[in-house]
mmCIF file of C-alpha atoms in Angstrom:
data_model
loop_
_atom_site.group_PDB
_atom_site.id
_atom_site.type_symbol
_atom_site.label_atom_id
_atom_site.label_comp_id
_atom_site.label_asym_id
_atom_site.label_seq_id
_atom_site.Cartn_x
_atom_site.Cartn_y
_atom_site.Cartn_z
ATOM 1 C CA MET A 1 23.497 17.296 -77.932
ATOM 2 C CA GLU A 2 21.682 18.845 -74.950
ATOM 3 C CA ILE A 3 21.756 14.690 -73.701
ATOM 4 C CA SER A 4 25.266 14.832 -73.909
ATOM 5 C CA ARG A 5 26.173 17.911 -72.764
ATOM 6 C CA GLU A 6 24.361 16.595 -69.677
ATOM 7 C CA ARG A 7 26.013 13.523 -69.383
ATOM 8 C CA VAL A 8 29.217 14.903 -69.193
ATOM 9 C CA ARG A 9 28.483 17.170 -66.350
ATOM 10 C CA ASP A 10 26.761 14.692 -64.284
ATOM 11 C CA VAL A 11 30.362 12.910 -64.836
ATOM 12 C CA VAL A 12 32.761 15.779 -64.065
ATOM 13 C CA VAL A 13 30.564 16.644 -61.201
ATOM 14 C CA ALA A 14 31.001 13.245 -59.808
ATOM 15 C CA GLY A 15 34.677 13.260 -60.195
ATOM 16 C CA VAL A 16 34.947 16.571 -57.940
ATOM 17 C CA ARG A 17 32.418 15.025 -55.672
ATOM 18 C CA GLY A 18 34.472 11.991 -55.559
ATOM 19 C CA LEU A 19 38.176 14.105 -54.676
ATOM 20 C CA GLY A 20 36.431 15.924 -52.055
ATOM 21 C CA LEU A 21 34.702 12.441 -50.486
ATOM 22 C CA ALA A 22 38.385 11.230 -50.482
ATOM 23 C CA LEU A 23 40.047 13.954 -48.813
ATOM 24 C CA LEU A 24 37.398 14.614 -46.434
ATOM 25 C CA SER A 25 37.422 9.763 -45.849
ATOM 26 C CA LEU A 26 41.484 9.968 -45.493
ATOM 27 C CA GLY A 27 41.548 12.825 -43.812
ATOM 28 C CA GLY A 28 38.736 13.700 -41.747
ATOM 29 C CA SER A 29 37.900 10.275 -40.809
ATOM 30 C CA LEU A 30 41.774 9.118 -40.064
ATOM 31 C CA THR A 31 41.825 12.488 -37.473
ATOM 32 C CA LEU A 32 38.604 11.409 -35.785
ATOM 33 C CA PHE A 33 39.581 7.496 -35.189
ATOM 34 C CA VAL A 34 42.515 9.155 -33.733
ATOM 35 C CA LEU A 35 40.352 11.657 -31.878
ATOM 36 C CA VAL A 36 38.364 8.392 -30.593
ATOM 37 C CA VAL A 37 41.313 5.861 -29.674
ATOM 38 C CA VAL A 38 43.188 8.455 -27.288
ATOM 39 C CA SER A 39 39.680 9.717 -26.178
ATOM 40 C CA LEU A 40 38.515 6.519 -24.927
ATOM 41 C CA ALA A 41 42.086 5.279 -23.702
ATOM 42 C CA LEU A 42 41.697 8.018 -21.211
ATOM 43 C CA ILE A 43 38.333 7.024 -19.834
ATOM 44 C CA PRO A 44 40.383 5.728 -16.917
ATOM 45 C CA ALA A 45 41.971 9.080 -15.916
ATOM 46 C CA GLY A 46 38.661 10.457 -16.552
ATOM 47 C CA VAL A 47 39.668 13.246 -19.125
ATOM 48 C CA GLY A 48 38.173 10.442 -21.569
ATOM 49 C CA LEU A 49 34.688 11.135 -19.694
ATOM 50 C CA ILE A 50 34.428 14.772 -20.769
ATOM 51 C CA THR A 51 35.629 14.304 -24.278
ATOM 52 C CA THR A 52 34.553 11.215 -25.475
ATOM 53 C CA PRO A 53 30.813 13.161 -26.021
ATOM 54 C CA TRP A 54 32.474 15.364 -28.309
ATOM 55 C CA VAL A 55 34.396 13.119 -30.125
ATOM 56 C CA LEU A 56 32.006 10.708 -30.225
ATOM 57 C CA ALA A 57 29.440 13.956 -31.782
ATOM 58 C CA GLY A 58 31.792 14.799 -34.015
ATOM 59 C CA VAL A 59 31.738 10.888 -35.489
ATOM 60 C CA ARG A 60 27.736 11.161 -35.559
ATOM 61 C CA ALA A 61 28.031 14.919 -37.869
ATOM 62 C CA GLN A 62 30.711 12.721 -40.041
ATOM 63 C CA ALA A 63 28.369 10.058 -40.079
ATOM 64 C CA ASP A 64 25.294 12.398 -40.934
ATOM 65 C CA ARG A 65 27.223 14.440 -43.462
ATOM 66 C CA ARG A 66 27.718 10.867 -45.575
ATOM 67 C CA ARG A 67 23.715 10.465 -45.291
ATOM 68 C CA VAL A 68 23.344 13.307 -46.698
ATOM 69 C CA CYS A 69 25.203 13.582 -49.320
ATOM 70 C CA ALA A 70 24.585 9.654 -50.304
ATOM 71 C CA ALA A 71 20.782 10.778 -50.696
ATOM 72 C CA GLU A 72 21.274 14.159 -51.849
ATOM 73 C CA TRP A 73 23.932 12.678 -54.774
ATOM 74 C CA CYS A 74 23.239 9.176 -55.756
ATOM 75 C CA GLY A 75 19.997 8.408 -54.189
ATOM 76 C CA VAL A 76 20.819 6.377 -51.420
ATOM 77 C CA ARG A 77 19.217 6.162 -48.167
ATOM 78 C CA ILE A 78 21.264 5.238 -45.051
ATOM 79 C CA PRO A 79 18.861 4.777 -41.694
ATOM 80 C CA SER A 80 20.063 6.974 -38.823
ATOM 81 C CA ALA A 81 19.164 5.392 -35.606
ATOM 82 C CA TYR A 82 20.550 7.049 -32.543
ATOM 83 C CA ARG A 83 19.853 6.654 -29.235
ATOM 84 C CA ALA A 84 18.954 9.723 -27.670
ATOM 85 C CA VAL A 85 20.611 10.983 -24.689
ATOM 86 C CA PRO A 86 19.146 13.678 -22.172
ATOM 87 C CA ASP A 87 20.024 17.324 -22.575
ATOM 88 C CA GLY A 88 21.082 17.672 -19.681
ATOM 89 C CA ALA A 89 22.703 14.665 -19.215
ATOM 90 C CA LYS A 90 26.635 14.606 -17.154
ATOM 91 C CA PRO A 91 29.526 14.026 -19.290
ATOM 92 C CA TRP A 92 29.893 10.064 -17.926
ATOM 93 C CA THR A 93 26.272 10.044 -18.481
ATOM 94 C CA ARG A 94 26.748 11.469 -21.859
ATOM 95 C CA THR A 95 29.439 9.166 -22.398
ATOM 96 C CA PHE A 96 28.060 6.180 -21.849
ATOM 97 C CA ARG A 97 24.459 6.016 -23.012
ATOM 98 C CA MET A 98 26.463 6.895 -26.441
ATOM 99 C CA LEU A 99 28.921 3.777 -25.836
ATOM 100 C CA GLY A 100 26.172 1.825 -25.185
ATOM 101 C CA ASP A 101 24.244 2.562 -28.861
ATOM 102 C CA PRO A 102 25.083 0.645 -31.171
ATOM 103 C CA ALA A 103 25.037 2.626 -33.819
ATOM 104 C CA THR A 104 28.097 4.285 -32.486
ATOM 105 C CA TRP A 105 29.424 0.925 -32.901
ATOM 106 C CA ARG A 106 28.842 1.103 -36.659
ATOM 107 C CA ASP A 107 30.443 4.455 -36.599
ATOM 108 C CA LEU A 108 33.311 3.777 -35.209
ATOM 109 C CA TRP A 109 33.885 0.592 -37.648
ATOM 110 C CA TRP A 110 32.803 2.144 -40.186
ATOM 111 C CA LEU A 111 35.778 5.118 -39.672
ATOM 112 C CA PRO A 112 38.954 2.732 -40.482
ATOM 113 C CA VAL A 113 36.317 1.363 -43.272
ATOM 114 C CA ASP A 114 35.949 5.137 -45.212
ATOM 115 C CA MET A 115 40.026 6.371 -44.295
ATOM 116 C CA THR A 116 40.878 2.695 -46.279
ATOM 117 C CA ALA A 117 38.325 0.908 -49.070
ATOM 118 C CA GLY A 118 35.940 4.765 -48.690
ATOM 119 C CA PHE A 119 38.937 6.149 -49.884
ATOM 120 C CA VAL A 120 39.694 4.264 -52.459
ATOM 121 C CA THR A 121 36.366 4.006 -53.738
ATOM 122 C CA ALA A 122 35.773 7.522 -53.993
ATOM 123 C CA LEU A 123 39.096 8.566 -55.378
ATOM 124 C CA LEU A 124 38.584 5.956 -58.289
ATOM 125 C CA PRO A 125 35.766 8.420 -59.678
ATOM 126 C CA ALA A 126 38.401 11.690 -59.437
ATOM 127 C CA VAL A 127 40.974 9.592 -61.521
ATOM 128 C CA LEU A 128 38.700 8.749 -64.150
ATOM 129 C CA VAL A 129 38.213 11.993 -64.736
ATOM 130 C CA PHE A 130 41.500 13.969 -64.066
ATOM 131 C CA TYR A 131 43.925 11.454 -64.832
ATOM 132 C CA PRO A 132 43.449 11.588 -68.464
ATOM 133 C CA LEU A 133 44.381 14.998 -68.347
ATOM 134 C CA GLU A 134 47.884 14.001 -68.018
ATOM 135 C CA GLY A 135 47.873 11.689 -71.067
ATOM 136 C CA PHE A 136 46.966 14.444 -73.004
ATOM 137 C CA ALA A 137 49.770 16.662 -71.616
ATOM 138 C CA LEU A 138 51.697 13.997 -72.486
ATOM 139 C CA ALA A 139 51.057 13.475 -76.217
ATOM 140 C CA PHE A 140 50.482 17.580 -77.042
ATOM 141 C CA GLY A 141 54.444 17.661 -75.720
ATOM 142 C CA LEU A 142 54.673 17.334 -71.430
ATOM 143 C CA TRP A 143 57.018 14.435 -72.347
ATOM 144 C CA ARG A 144 59.874 16.423 -73.282
ATOM 145 C CA VAL A 145 59.962 17.625 -70.006
ATOM 146 C CA PHE A 146 61.513 14.164 -68.996
ATOM 147 C CA THR A 147 62.942 12.593 -71.981
ATOM 148 C CA ASP A 148 64.632 14.055 -74.548
ATOM 149 C CA GLY A 149 63.439 11.345 -76.381
ATOM 150 C CA THR A 150 66.793 8.153 -76.300
ATOM 151 C CA ARG A 151 65.114 6.486 -72.557
ATOM 152 C CA VAL A 152 61.887 5.671 -70.640
ATOM 153 C CA GLY A 153 61.751 9.180 -68.940
ATOM 154 C CA TRP A 154 58.039 8.981 -68.104
ATOM 155 C CA TRP A 155 54.834 5.849 -67.242
ATOM 156 C CA TYR A 156 51.625 6.777 -67.713
ATOM 157 C CA GLY A 157 49.819 3.728 -66.795
ATOM 158 C CA PHE A 158 51.447 0.955 -68.371
ATOM 159 C CA VAL A 159 52.949 3.098 -71.599
ATOM 160 C CA PRO A 160 56.538 3.609 -71.194
ATOM 161 C CA VAL A 161 56.902 7.294 -72.470
ATOM 162 C CA SER A 162 60.117 7.758 -74.082
ATOM 163 C CA GLY A 163 58.941 9.985 -77.201
ATOM 164 C CA GLN A 164 56.311 11.136 -79.594
ATOM 165 C CA GLY A 165 55.757 8.182 -80.300
ATOM 166 C CA SER A 166 55.092 6.659 -76.890
ATOM 167 C CA ALA A 167 53.271 10.352 -75.710
ATOM 168 C CA LEU A 168 50.502 9.788 -78.577
ATOM 169 C CA LEU A 169 49.944 6.124 -77.086
ATOM 170 C CA ALA A 170 49.615 7.980 -73.561
ATOM 171 C CA GLY A 171 47.332 9.762 -74.874
ATOM 172 C CA LEU A 172 44.935 7.629 -76.886
ATOM 173 C CA LEU A 173 45.443 5.816 -73.173
ATOM 174 C CA GLY A 174 43.925 9.095 -72.237
ATOM 175 C CA ALA A 175 40.795 8.778 -74.129
ATOM 176 C CA GLY A 176 40.295 5.536 -73.073
ATOM 177 C CA ILE A 177 39.913 5.754 -69.538
ATOM 178 C CA LEU A 178 38.107 8.934 -70.466
ATOM 179 C CA ALA A 179 34.979 7.269 -72.422
ATOM 180 C CA ALA A 180 35.178 4.447 -69.285
ATOM 181 C CA SER A 181 34.988 7.762 -67.115
ATOM 182 C CA ALA A 182 31.748 8.011 -68.849
ATOM 183 C CA VAL A 183 30.366 4.649 -67.805
ATOM 184 C CA LEU A 184 32.302 4.059 -64.433
ATOM 185 C CA THR A 185 32.168 7.251 -62.606
ATOM 186 C CA PRO A 186 28.615 7.516 -61.412
ATOM 187 C CA ALA A 187 28.081 4.025 -60.751
ATOM 188 C CA LEU A 188 31.817 4.394 -58.737
ATOM 189 C CA LEU A 189 30.755 7.245 -56.525
ATOM 190 C CA ARG A 190 27.488 5.777 -56.230
ATOM 191 C CA ALA A 191 29.079 2.024 -54.660
ATOM 192 C CA HIS A 192 31.482 4.542 -52.248
ATOM 193 C CA PHE A 193 27.905 5.075 -50.616
ATOM 194 C CA LEU A 194 26.832 1.575 -51.244
ATOM 195 C CA LEU A 195 29.694 0.449 -48.829
ATOM 196 C CA THR A 196 28.655 3.218 -46.527
ATOM 197 C CA ARG A 197 25.064 1.759 -46.399
ATOM 198 C CA ALA A 198 26.696 -1.524 -45.990
ATOM 199 C CA VAL A 199 28.596 -0.700 -42.589
ATOM 200 C CA LEU A 200 26.694 2.671 -41.327
ATOM 201 C CA ALA A 201 22.762 0.841 -41.789
ATOM 202 C CA PRO A 202 21.518 -1.115 -38.729
ATOM 203 C CA GLY A 203 21.789 -4.970 -40.951
ATOM 204 C CA ALA A 204 19.818 -7.782 -39.289
ATOM 205 C CA GLY A 205 18.327 -5.810 -36.600
ATOM 206 C CA GLU A 206 17.264 -2.826 -38.571
ATOM 207 C CA LEU A 207 13.365 -3.868 -37.890
ATOM 208 C CA ALA A 208 13.697 -3.606 -33.966
ATOM 209 C CA GLU A 209 15.777 -0.596 -34.260
ATOM 210 C CA ARG A 210 13.353 0.901 -36.738
ATOM 211 C CA VAL A 211 10.663 0.405 -34.093
ATOM 212 C CA ARG A 212 12.879 1.468 -31.265
ATOM 213 C CA VAL A 213 13.608 4.464 -32.444
ATOM 214 C CA LEU A 214 10.062 5.211 -33.820
ATOM 215 C CA THR A 215 8.412 4.375 -30.780
ATOM 216 C CA GLU A 216 11.229 7.010 -29.323
ATOM 217 C CA THR A 217 9.549 9.973 -32.087
ATOM 218 C CA ARG A 218 6.298 9.254 -31.188
ATOM 219 C CA ARG A 219 6.736 9.678 -27.444
ATOM 220 C CA ASP A 220 9.179 12.837 -27.872
ATOM 221 C CA ALA A 221 5.840 13.675 -30.421
ATOM 222 C CA VAL A 222 3.654 13.116 -27.663
ATOM 223 C CA ASP A 223 5.461 15.158 -25.107
ATOM 224 C CA SER A 224 5.719 18.174 -28.159
ATOM 225 C CA SER A 225 1.684 17.954 -28.253
ATOM 226 C CA ALA A 226 1.116 18.346 -24.383
ATOM 227 C CA ALA A 227 3.545 20.819 -24.458
ATOM 228 C CA GLU A 228 2.196 23.006 -27.037
ATOM 229 C CA LEU A 229 -1.708 22.187 -25.719
ATOM 230 C CA ARG A 230 0.133 23.760 -22.432
ATOM 231 C CA ARG A 231 1.601 26.397 -23.817
ATOM 232 C CA ILE A 232 -1.813 27.081 -25.864
ATOM 233 C CA GLU A 233 -4.003 27.279 -22.749
ATOM 234 C CA ARG A 234 -1.138 29.537 -20.719
ATOM 235 C CA ASP A 235 -0.961 32.322 -23.469
ATOM 236 C CA LEU A 236 -5.355 32.429 -23.995
ATOM 237 C CA HIS A 237 -5.410 32.366 -20.258
ATOM 238 C CA ASP A 238 -3.153 34.898 -19.903
ATOM 239 C CA GLY A 239 -3.719 36.668 -22.786
ATOM 240 C CA ALA A 240 -6.805 37.229 -24.872
ATOM 241 C CA GLN A 241 -9.211 35.342 -22.020
ATOM 242 C CA ALA A 242 -8.181 37.670 -19.741
ATOM 243 C CA ARG A 243 -9.291 40.783 -21.983
ATOM 244 C CA LEU A 244 -12.511 38.874 -23.097
ATOM 245 C CA VAL A 245 -13.277 38.947 -18.802
ATOM 246 C CA ALA A 246 -12.649 42.009 -18.710
ATOM 247 C CA MET A 247 -14.316 43.488 -22.176
ATOM 248 C CA GLY A 248 -17.466 41.904 -20.584
ATOM 249 C CA MET A 249 -16.939 44.039 -16.763
ATOM 250 C CA ASP A 250 -16.818 47.153 -18.862
ATOM 251 C CA LEU A 251 -19.745 46.125 -20.510
ATOM 252 C CA GLY A 252 -21.752 45.241 -17.338
ATOM 253 C CA THR A 253 -21.066 48.831 -16.084
ATOM 254 C CA ILE A 254 -21.478 50.702 -19.439
ATOM 255 C CA GLU A 255 -24.998 48.970 -19.205
ATOM 256 C CA ALA A 256 -25.667 50.165 -15.491
ATOM 257 C CA LEU A 257 -23.824 53.985 -16.459
ATOM 258 C CA LEU A 258 -26.252 54.090 -20.010
ATOM 259 C CA GLU A 259 -28.822 56.252 -18.106
ATOM 260 C CA LYS A 260 -26.586 57.706 -15.143
ATOM 261 C CA ASN A 261 -23.438 59.286 -16.817
ATOM 262 C CA PRO A 262 -23.589 58.256 -20.343
ATOM 263 C CA ALA A 263 -19.928 60.181 -20.822
ATOM 264 C CA LYS A 264 -18.286 57.416 -18.040
ATOM 265 C CA ALA A 265 -20.942 54.719 -20.514
ATOM 266 C CA ARG A 266 -18.540 56.211 -23.976
ATOM 267 C CA GLU A 267 -15.298 56.623 -22.311
ATOM 268 C CA LEU A 268 -15.927 52.527 -20.875
ATOM 269 C CA LEU A 269 -17.609 51.648 -24.131
ATOM 270 C CA ALA A 270 -14.075 52.970 -26.020
ATOM 271 C CA ARG A 271 -11.993 50.823 -24.128
ATOM 272 C CA ALA A 272 -13.739 47.841 -24.202
ATOM 273 C CA ARG A 273 -13.408 48.038 -28.415
ATOM 274 C CA GLN A 274 -9.678 48.775 -27.564
ATOM 275 C CA SER A 275 -9.960 45.302 -25.374
ATOM 276 C CA SER A 276 -11.892 43.722 -28.337
ATOM 277 C CA ALA A 277 -9.410 44.561 -30.628
ATOM 278 C CA GLU A 278 -6.292 43.576 -28.895
ATOM 279 C CA ALA A 279 -7.633 40.449 -27.468
ATOM 280 C CA LEU A 280 -8.653 39.685 -31.781
ATOM 281 C CA GLY A 281 -4.791 40.289 -32.420
ATOM 282 C CA GLU A 282 -3.984 38.179 -29.578
ATOM 283 C CA LEU A 283 -5.943 34.973 -31.200
ATOM 284 C CA ARG A 284 -4.721 36.064 -34.281
ATOM 285 C CA ASP A 285 -0.900 35.689 -32.859
ATOM 286 C CA LEU A 286 -1.931 32.600 -31.379
ATOM 287 C CA VAL A 287 -3.585 31.336 -34.271
ATOM 288 C CA ARG A 288 -0.043 31.670 -36.606
ATOM 289 C CA GLY A 289 2.131 30.070 -33.964
ATOM 290 C CA ILE A 290 0.183 27.181 -34.079
ATOM 291 C CA HIS A 291 -0.377 26.632 -37.990
ATOM 292 C CA PRO A 292 0.645 30.374 -39.877
ATOM 293 C CA PRO A 293 -2.199 30.982 -42.285
ATOM 294 C CA VAL A 294 0.191 32.325 -45.382
ATOM 295 C CA LEU A 295 1.372 27.973 -44.777
ATOM 296 C CA ALA A 296 -1.462 26.536 -45.321
ATOM 297 C CA GLU A 297 -2.386 29.231 -48.107
ATOM 298 C CA ARG A 298 0.707 29.596 -50.149
ATOM 299 C CA GLY A 299 2.682 26.799 -49.191
ATOM 300 C CA LEU A 300 6.042 25.480 -47.398
ATOM 301 C CA ALA A 301 8.252 28.052 -49.901
ATOM 302 C CA ASP A 302 6.286 31.087 -50.037
ATOM 303 C CA ALA A 303 5.912 31.116 -45.527
ATOM 304 C CA VAL A 304 9.722 30.746 -45.883
ATOM 305 C CA ARG A 305 10.351 33.649 -47.555
ATOM 306 C CA ALA A 306 7.642 35.531 -45.669
ATOM 307 C CA LEU A 307 9.959 34.297 -42.368
ATOM 308 C CA ALA A 308 12.557 35.580 -44.150
ATOM 309 C CA LEU A 309 11.252 39.093 -44.704
ATOM 310 C CA ARG A 310 10.539 39.492 -41.006
ATOM 311 C CA MET A 311 13.931 38.230 -40.195
ATOM 312 C CA PRO A 312 16.547 40.950 -39.209
ATOM 313 C CA VAL A 313 19.468 40.368 -41.284
ATOM 314 C CA ALA A 314 19.398 39.829 -45.099
ATOM 315 C CA THR A 315 18.168 36.113 -45.456
ATOM 316 C CA GLU A 316 18.374 34.796 -49.322
ATOM 317 C CA VAL A 317 15.602 32.094 -49.737
ATOM 318 C CA GLY A 318 15.908 29.423 -53.267
ATOM 319 C CA ALA A 319 13.002 27.083 -54.261
ATOM 320 C CA GLU A 320 13.180 24.166 -56.153
ATOM 321 C CA LEU A 321 9.799 22.301 -55.731
ATOM 322 C CA GLY A 322 8.864 21.098 -58.693
ATOM 323 C CA GLY A 323 5.214 23.391 -58.139
ATOM 324 C CA GLY A 324 4.297 20.610 -55.511
ATOM 325 C CA ARG A 325 3.106 20.126 -51.419
ATOM 326 C CA ALA A 326 3.383 17.971 -48.988
ATOM 327 C CA ASP A 327 1.090 16.847 -46.026
ATOM 328 C CA ALA A 328 0.325 19.467 -44.264
ATOM 329 C CA PRO A 329 2.260 18.209 -41.016
ATOM 330 C CA VAL A 330 5.642 17.973 -42.862
ATOM 331 C CA GLU A 331 5.568 21.088 -44.018
ATOM 332 C CA SER A 332 4.370 22.232 -40.359
ATOM 333 C CA ALA A 333 7.704 20.528 -39.495
ATOM 334 C CA ALA A 334 9.190 22.055 -41.791
ATOM 335 C CA TYR A 335 8.663 25.514 -41.454
ATOM 336 C CA PHE A 336 8.952 25.856 -37.910
ATOM 337 C CA ALA A 337 12.347 23.699 -38.232
ATOM 338 C CA VAL A 338 13.464 26.589 -40.067
ATOM 339 C CA SER A 339 12.312 29.253 -38.031
ATOM 340 C CA GLU A 340 14.086 27.634 -35.115
ATOM 341 C CA LEU A 341 17.081 27.493 -37.526
ATOM 342 C CA LEU A 342 16.991 31.303 -38.470
ATOM 343 C CA THR A 343 16.276 32.420 -35.067
ATOM 344 C CA ASN A 344 19.301 30.337 -33.630
ATOM 345 C CA ALA A 345 21.127 31.905 -36.225
ATOM 346 C CA VAL A 346 20.184 35.451 -35.255
ATOM 347 C CA LYS A 347 20.901 35.157 -31.399
ATOM 348 C CA HIS A 348 23.579 33.103 -30.907
ATOM 349 C CA ALA A 349 25.494 33.083 -34.397
ATOM 350 C CA GLY A 350 25.480 36.549 -34.611
ATOM 351 C CA ALA A 351 25.421 35.933 -38.676
ATOM 352 C CA ASP A 352 24.383 38.868 -40.838
ATOM 353 C CA ARG A 353 23.316 36.643 -44.054
ATOM 354 C CA ILE A 354 21.278 34.174 -43.921
ATOM 355 C CA TRP A 355 20.927 31.608 -47.131
ATOM 356 C CA VAL A 356 17.645 29.339 -47.198
ATOM 357 C CA ASP A 357 17.847 26.472 -50.359
ATOM 358 C CA LEU A 358 14.712 24.140 -50.143
ATOM 359 C CA ARG A 359 14.258 21.495 -53.105
ATOM 360 C CA TYR A 360 12.540 18.174 -53.165
ATOM 361 C CA ALA A 361 14.051 15.051 -54.963
ATOM 362 C CA GLU A 362 14.073 11.784 -54.911
ATOM 363 C CA GLY A 363 11.240 11.521 -52.955
ATOM 364 C CA ALA A 364 12.658 13.736 -50.127
ATOM 365 C CA LEU A 365 12.165 17.566 -48.991
ATOM 366 C CA ARG A 366 15.495 18.592 -48.117
ATOM 367 C CA ILE A 367 16.565 21.917 -46.545
ATOM 368 C CA SER A 368 19.573 23.432 -45.823
ATOM 369 C CA VAL A 369 19.707 26.662 -44.029
ATOM 370 C CA THR A 370 23.383 28.376 -44.030
ATOM 371 C CA ASP A 371 24.736 31.193 -42.267
ATOM 372 C CA ASN A 372 28.436 33.416 -42.113
ATOM 373 C CA GLY A 373 28.466 33.565 -38.019
ATOM 374 C CA THR A 374 30.737 32.110 -35.817
ATOM 375 C CA GLY A 375 30.156 28.657 -35.681
ATOM 376 C CA GLY A 376 30.692 26.040 -33.127
ATOM 377 C CA ALA A 377 26.225 24.463 -32.997
ATOM 378 C CA VAL A 378 25.814 21.481 -31.985
ATOM 379 C CA VAL A 379 23.269 19.242 -31.589
ATOM 380 C CA GLY A 380 22.222 19.231 -28.034
ATOM 381 C CA ALA A 381 24.059 21.593 -25.316
ATOM 382 C CA GLY A 382 20.341 23.826 -25.082
ATOM 383 C CA SER A 383 21.119 24.584 -28.565
ATOM 384 C CA GLY A 384 17.399 24.112 -29.861
ATOM 385 C CA LEU A 385 19.242 21.360 -32.602
ATOM 386 C CA SER A 386 17.970 18.580 -30.738
ATOM 387 C CA GLY A 387 14.591 19.042 -30.650
ATOM 388 C CA VAL A 388 14.697 20.335 -34.312
ATOM 389 C CA GLU A 389 15.932 16.786 -34.788
ATOM 390 C CA ARG A 390 13.196 15.186 -32.640
ATOM 391 C CA ARG A 391 10.514 16.871 -34.830
ATOM 392 C CA LEU A 392 12.266 15.619 -37.528
ATOM 393 C CA GLY A 393 12.297 12.353 -36.534
ATOM 394 C CA THR A 394 8.574 12.060 -36.047
ATOM 395 C CA PHE A 395 8.745 11.759 -39.746
ATOM 396 C CA ASP A 396 11.805 9.875 -40.361
ATOM 397 C CA GLY A 397 13.716 13.011 -41.215
ATOM 398 C CA VAL A 398 17.476 13.360 -40.558
ATOM 399 C CA LEU A 399 19.779 16.050 -39.453
ATOM 400 C CA ALA A 400 23.221 17.106 -40.319
ATOM 401 C CA VAL A 401 25.080 19.835 -38.796
ATOM 402 C CA SER A 402 28.330 20.853 -40.202
ATOM 403 C CA SER A 403 29.747 24.385 -38.012
ATOM 404 C CA PRO A 404 33.283 24.553 -37.200
ATOM 405 C CA ALA A 405 34.941 26.953 -35.004
ATOM 406 C CA GLY A 406 34.847 30.703 -36.942
ATOM 407 C CA GLY A 407 31.697 29.487 -39.075
ATOM 408 C CA PRO A 408 30.058 29.284 -40.865
ATOM 409 C CA THR A 409 27.053 26.904 -39.842
ATOM 410 C CA MET A 410 25.523 24.717 -42.545
ATOM 411 C CA VAL A 411 22.268 22.529 -41.267
ATOM 412 C CA THR A 412 21.183 20.054 -43.589
ATOM 413 C CA MET A 413 17.191 18.811 -43.409
ATOM 414 C CA GLU A 414 16.133 15.623 -45.107
ATOM 415 C CA ILE A 415 12.311 14.450 -44.405
ATOM 416 C CA PRO A 416 11.040 11.706 -46.669
ATOM 417 C CA CYS A 417 7.448 12.729 -48.276
ATOM 418 C CA ALA A 418 5.168 12.914 -51.496
ATOM 419 C CA LEU A 419 4.572 16.385 -53.074
ATOM 420 C CA SER A 420 0.788 16.469 -54.251
#
């Protein structure tokens, strides 16, 4: 009985998700397609040079949301292989860099496919789940609204409803459709994502594209590591090292004054002890910035909870990681990505409530950070999200941002990994 209940839940959830995807495919993709056509047409006039990067960023966000849904709902992985665009690039540079990216043209080809075939494949699961309700309603007397029993007043599928007898046939047909939905609905939802993957995936040049992406992410990782080493060196030089040097000078003075001026020596000794405590505190902070002890000792979930406790706004953390742990580099990347997103939510979005959800499923660590701030977050434009995206890219991870004006903002990250 428990299995049957679970199956019913999965079918209903698939139907609801299919309905949402159908609305998104028709409304969202159609709107973006029109905006793209208008923006590209305005490039010769100069206006399109400014609007095109923003429109294409919206298209990428739509595609990335579909990638995340495909992985979370049906386990269909759709690789993302966009070429990086410099954060400080001028609008026309961003326009031509994005238009020169093959992934951009796959996105643009996907839009008409999504609002036609994608709409149909997303709507079918919803139809199989909800259309039977009409047949049941007709069988229970709704047919009287459409006919007095002397003529055909309504068609349910291929059944002409003209009275109670034909209404019962409509109910029987609805029961058949409902029975078929138990088998077909999840498969049809998966077919929608397989269609999406067929258009968005790099295809024949996937290996070369993958090598290019890995080369870029490796370069970004090396640059980030070099910057991190410079930061550590600077912090050591300006902080702990300076205090230790001062403490050494104080100890030398104390040695000279120990017999001549014991009172002054005791004063300097107290100052040296204070300097040693401050240096130790700075070293601990430095180590915590490299790899927080709570992350090493208790894992990602508890480290994020500890991070949430230090936030100035209410932050809720939910975690379902199955008791396992990812590799240390993956946990570190996920932790600092969450830290960056929480900081952005407080500093830039003006949020007063944040929700963090960590889950492991289908061979990937999935993290979503949602806030009730002002919205408008985009990847790039100095928002810090581009840095998070590069950090995840080192591990073949993806990032999707949903942040309409007025909020809320939801940032979803997925990192393929195995738990031990």
